GROMACS .gro file of C-alpha atoms in nm:
model
  238
    1MET     CA    1   5.218   9.600  10.596
    2ALA     CA    2   5.452   9.838  10.509
    3ASN     CA    3   5.684  10.062  10.622
    4GLU     CA    4   5.780   9.839  10.949
    5THR     CA    5   6.055   9.950  11.132
    6THR     CA    6   6.287   9.688  11.344
    7ILE     CA    7   6.538   9.795  11.602
    8PRO     CA    8   6.735   9.530  11.759
    9LEU     CA    9   6.821   9.550  12.137
   10LEU     CA   10   7.138   9.400  12.306
   11PRO     CA   11   7.303   9.354  12.594
   12CYS     CA   12   7.636   9.528  12.788
   13ARG     CA   13   7.706   9.583  13.122
   14SER     CA   14   7.706   9.905  13.079
   15VAL     CA   15   7.616  10.204  12.915
   16ASP     CA   16   7.894  10.423  13.022
   17ASP     CA   17   8.124  10.204  12.786
   18VAL     CA   18   7.907  10.143  12.510
   19ALA     CA   19   7.778  10.539  12.401
   20PRO     CA   20   8.118  10.673  12.377
   21PHE     CA   21   8.212  10.393  12.128
   22TYR     CA   22   7.901  10.431  11.935
   23GLN     CA   23   7.974  10.806  11.905
   24ALA     CA   24   8.308  10.775  11.801
   25LEU     CA   25   8.152  10.584  11.486
   26GLY     CA   26   7.905  10.885  11.403
   27PHE     CA   27   7.634  10.750  11.633
   28GLU     CA   28   7.401  11.025  11.825
   29VAL     CA   29   7.220  10.923  12.137
   30THR     CA   30   6.871  11.005  12.117
   31TYR     CA   31   6.774  10.843  12.424
   32ARG     CA   32   6.911  10.756  12.772
   33GLN     CA   33   6.780  10.618  13.111
   34GLU     CA   34   6.920  10.527  13.441
   35ARG     CA   35   6.664  10.421  13.685
   36PRO     CA   36   6.505  10.176  13.676
   37ASN     CA   37   6.664   9.990  13.448
   38PRO     CA   38   6.983  10.118  13.238
   39TYR     CA   39   6.891  10.184  12.871
   40LEU     CA   40   7.076  10.371  12.546
   41ALA     CA   41   6.912  10.453  12.226
   42LEU     CA   42   7.170  10.523  11.952
   43CYS     CA   43   7.073  10.621  11.582
   44ARG     CA   44   7.324  10.699  11.266
   45GLU     CA   45   7.131  10.812  10.993
   46ASP     CA   46   6.880  10.498  10.937
   47LEU     CA   47   7.066  10.275  11.166
   48ASN     CA   48   6.865  10.207  11.519
   49LEU     CA   49   7.108  10.044  11.761
   50HIS     CA   50   6.916  10.023  12.186
   51PHE     CA   51   7.149   9.856  12.430
   52PHE     CA   52   6.996   9.740  12.775
   53GLY     CA   53   7.289   9.783  13.104
   54MET     CA   54   7.293   9.402  13.345
   55ALA     CA   55   7.517   9.502  13.579
   56GLU     CA   56   7.668   9.144  13.559
   57PHE     CA   57   7.691   9.072  13.225
   58ASP     CA   58   8.026   8.970  13.099
   59PRO     CA   59   8.115   9.110  12.693
   60ALA     CA   60   8.294   8.765  12.682
   61ASP     CA   61   7.946   8.517  12.779
   62SER     CA   62   7.717   8.762  12.506
   63TYR     CA   63   7.543   8.601  12.182
   64GLY     CA   64   7.434   8.942  12.079
   65SER     CA   65   7.403   8.976  11.742
   66CYS     CA   66   7.262   9.109  11.466
   67VAL     CA   67   7.278   9.191  11.036
   68VAL     CA   68   7.302   9.575  10.891
   69VAL     CA   69   7.235   9.579  10.520
   70VAL     CA   70   7.373   9.831  10.404
   71ASP     CA   71   7.441  10.042  10.006
   72ASP     CA   72   7.766  10.112  10.048
   73LEU     CA   73   7.994   9.905  10.244
   74ALA     CA   74   8.385   9.974  10.190
   75GLY     CA   75   8.211  10.398  10.224
   76LEU     CA   76   8.113  10.279  10.598
   77HIS     CA   77   8.402  10.109  10.725
   78ARG     CA   78   8.632  10.418  10.602
   79ALA     CA   79   8.394  10.623  10.811
   80PHE     CA   80   8.412  10.429  11.096
   81ALA     CA   81   8.793  10.345  11.116
   82ASP     CA   82   8.822  10.732  11.014
   83GLY     CA   83   8.639  10.814  11.360
   84MET     CA   84   8.853  10.531  11.557
   85ARG     CA   85   9.185  10.736  11.459
   86THR     CA   86   9.000  11.033  11.582
   87THR     CA   87   8.892  10.916  11.864
   88TYR     CA   88   9.170  10.667  11.949
   89GLY     CA   89   9.420  10.750  11.793
   90LYS     CA   90   9.434  10.425  11.536
   91VAL     CA   91   9.172  10.172  11.448
   92LEU     CA   92   9.054   9.902  11.698
   93VAL     CA   93   9.140   9.596  11.526
   94ALA     CA   94   9.231   9.323  11.866
   95GLY     CA   95   9.015   9.267  12.212
   96VAL     CA   96   8.690   9.435  12.257
   97PRO     CA   97   8.558   9.628  12.093
   98ARG     CA   98   8.728   9.567  11.796
   99MET     CA   99   8.636   9.612  11.374
  100THR     CA  100   8.740   9.339  11.149
  101ARG     CA  101   8.771   9.472  10.738
  102PRO     CA  102   8.555   9.436  10.447
  103ARG     CA  103   8.613   9.085  10.330
  104PRO     CA  104   8.423   8.802  10.039
  105ARG     CA  105   8.290   8.550  10.272
  106ARG     CA  106   8.248   8.167  10.175
  107ASN     CA  107   7.987   8.159  10.427
  108GLN     CA  108   7.785   8.467  10.219
  109ASP     CA  109   7.829   8.321   9.923
  110GLY     CA  110   8.124   8.538   9.830
  111HIS     CA  111   7.968   8.855   9.904
  112SER     CA  112   8.122   9.098  10.143
  113GLY     CA  113   8.124   9.171  10.478
  114PHE     CA  114   8.241   9.337  10.807
  115SER     CA  115   8.137   9.314  11.171
  116ILE     CA  116   8.211   9.550  11.492
  117VAL     CA  117   8.239   9.390  11.842
  118ASP     CA  118   8.115   9.631  12.077
  119PRO     CA  119   8.249   9.719  12.400
  120GLY     CA  120   7.911   9.477  12.544
  121GLY     CA  121   8.044   9.167  12.297
  122ASN     CA  122   7.780   9.206  12.043
  123TRP     CA  123   7.862   9.153  11.712
  124ILE     CA  124   7.758   9.385  11.427
  125ARG     CA  125   7.766   9.279  11.122
  126PHE     CA  126   7.766   9.469  10.782
  127VAL     CA  127   7.691   9.303  10.472
  128ALA     CA  128   7.687   9.514  10.119
  129ARG     CA  129   7.259   9.508   9.967
  130ALA     CA  130   7.403   9.464   9.633
  131SER     CA  131   7.700   9.327   9.558
  132THR     CA  132   7.843   9.045   9.286
  133PRO     CA  133   7.944   8.777   9.496
  134ASP     CA  134   8.346   8.718   9.483
  135VAL     CA  135   8.342   8.340   9.433
  136ASP     CA  136   8.717   8.245   9.428
  137ASP     CA  137   8.741   7.937   9.260
  138ARG     CA  138   9.082   7.873   9.286
  139GLY     CA  139   9.281   7.626   9.553
  140GLY     CA  140   9.573   7.665   9.744
  141LEU     CA  141   9.639   7.959   9.985
  142ALA     CA  142   9.401   8.181   9.793
  143ARG     CA  143   9.101   7.879   9.943
  144THR     CA  144   9.239   7.853  10.239
  145LEU     CA  145   9.301   8.249  10.353
  146GLY     CA  146   8.844   8.203  10.278
  147ASN     CA  147   8.843   7.911  10.513
  148ALA     CA  148   9.064   8.105  10.810
  149VAL     CA  149   8.833   8.410  10.748
  150VAL     CA  150   8.500   8.224  10.793
  151GLN     CA  151   8.665   8.116  11.111
  152GLY     CA  152   8.791   8.455  11.199
  153ASP     CA  153   8.575   8.707  11.087
  154SER     CA  154   8.226   8.505  11.084
  155ARG     CA  155   8.237   8.280  11.395
  156GLY     CA  156   8.546   8.478  11.586
  157ASN     CA  157   8.759   8.192  11.671
  158PRO     CA  158   9.126   8.347  11.595
  159GLY     CA  159   9.276   8.011  11.702
  160GLN     CA  160   9.115   7.797  11.420
  161ALA     CA  161   9.184   8.017  11.205
  162ALA     CA  162   9.579   8.145  11.246
  163ARG     CA  163   9.644   7.718  11.263
  164ILE     CA  164   9.436   7.685  10.875
  165LEU     CA  165   9.685   7.947  10.792
  166ASP     CA  166   9.982   7.786  10.905
  167GLY     CA  167   9.931   7.522  10.759
  168ALA     CA  168   9.890   7.731  10.386
  169LEU     CA  169  10.161   7.973  10.474
  170ALA     CA  170  10.416   7.673  10.527
  171ARG     CA  171  10.378   7.475  10.229
  172PRO     CA  172  10.595   7.569   9.897
  173ASP     CA  173  10.361   7.702   9.677
  174ALA     CA  174  10.258   7.944   9.904
  175ALA     CA  175  10.442   8.209   9.728
  176ASP     CA  176  10.257   8.106   9.384
  177ASP     CA  177  10.051   8.421   9.412
  178PRO     CA  178  10.224   8.756   9.510
  179ALA     CA  179   9.899   8.914   9.613
  180VAL     CA  180   9.681   8.610   9.795
  181LEU     CA  181  10.011   8.613  10.006
  182VAL     CA  182  10.034   9.009  10.073
  183GLU     CA  183   9.625   8.931  10.192
  184ALA     CA  184   9.692   8.624  10.383
  185LEU     CA  185   9.996   8.784  10.590
  186VAL     CA  186   9.849   9.038  10.655
  187TYR     CA  187   9.542   8.844  10.817
  188ARG     CA  188   9.740   8.621  10.953
  189ALA     CA  189   9.881   8.970  11.123
  190GLU     CA  190   9.571   9.066  11.257
  191LEU     CA  191   9.541   8.702  11.416
  192ALA     CA  192   9.807   8.733  11.552
  193LEU     CA  193   9.743   9.080  11.773
  194GLN     CA  194   9.386   8.942  11.845
  195LEU     CA  195   9.567   8.632  11.999
  196GLY     CA  196   9.802   8.886  12.220
  197GLU     CA  197  10.112   8.822  11.991
  198PRO     CA  198  10.242   9.173  11.909
  199GLU     CA  199  10.556   9.012  11.784
  200ALA     CA  200  10.460   8.807  11.556
  201ALA     CA  201  10.162   9.051  11.424
  202ARG     CA  202  10.488   9.263  11.363
  203ASP     CA  203  10.719   8.974  11.217
  204LEU     CA  204  10.370   8.911  10.973
  205VAL     CA  205  10.344   9.234  10.861
  206ARG     CA  206  10.745   9.278  10.731
  207GLN     CA  207  10.718   8.954  10.550
  208ALA     CA  208  10.388   9.132  10.399
  209ARG     CA  209  10.573   9.411  10.307
  210SER     CA  210  10.879   9.245  10.141
  211VAL     CA  211  10.615   9.044   9.921
  212PRO     CA  212  10.732   9.186   9.559
  213LEU     CA  213  10.420   9.332   9.353
  214ASP     CA  214  10.435   9.468   9.081
  215ASP     CA  215  10.205   9.843   9.027
  216GLU     CA  216   9.863   9.671   8.898
  217SER     CA  217   9.846   9.394   9.210
  218ARG     CA  218  10.010   9.702   9.454
  219ALA     CA  219   9.735   9.921   9.353
  220ARG     CA  220   9.474   9.633   9.406
  221LEU     CA  221   9.625   9.591   9.735
  222ALA     CA  222   9.630   9.968   9.835
  223ASP     CA  223   9.334   9.858  10.129
  224THR     CA  224   9.518   9.567  10.231
  225LEU     CA  225   9.856   9.751  10.248
  226ARG     CA  226   9.707  10.034  10.468
  227HIS     CA  227   9.523   9.801  10.676
  228ALA     CA  228   9.890   9.652  10.721
  229GLU     CA  229   9.973  10.022  10.842
  230ASP     CA  230   9.663  10.014  11.075
  231LEU     CA  231   9.791   9.666  11.231
  232LEU     CA  232  10.145   9.847  11.313
  233THR     CA  233  10.009  10.167  11.461
  234ALA     CA  234   9.783   9.898  11.750
  235LEU     CA  235  10.138   9.734  11.821
  236PRO     CA  236  10.263   9.848  12.169
  237PRO     CA  237  10.633  10.007  12.094
  238ALA     CA  238  10.931   9.784  11.990
   0.00000   0.00000   0.00000
């Protein structure tokens, strides 16, 4: 067989919640039905997602998920982030819906990925079609950060991810690699937002900003530092 197409069919409480969120990300509504059963079809280039509405459905209990393999992971993430900024005034990094940022995943052999958690609580997991695995054989904070990403970004357990990172950040050797320290602090700030700890998130971003970096490290961390600014935008006024 050839030319098959698989389209995920995912649950939600209301298609009225799902449609505008995905439209902010550049999707178009290709079909919509209210009766006898709510149904929504969305398309963005070759990516199709379909949803069915269940009035009693709780997004917090959702197990809906799918994997989307893409050619340009970073470009797609930037497009989604720009759409969120245009529609919501910020990148959604906490709560439901939200978006994680591309990071290497130890449980994906080092391949990078990011996830959308949509208004139905569904995890849409984006991975690169062809990439060079970023396998980090270092120990210390770098390895702990990788383990925390598995818990927070892949398994949706920010509390466990935060506990893992807090232990490593408290160690005397946490500052041995300033670039890794910045990555860890910014990720911990993101976790704090997800856990409803805005002041902790603000303080962690301040700590990340205060880490001395040379020009090469600052250039390499450009996306991370931009993400730190997105986190500040997502915070309530001080």
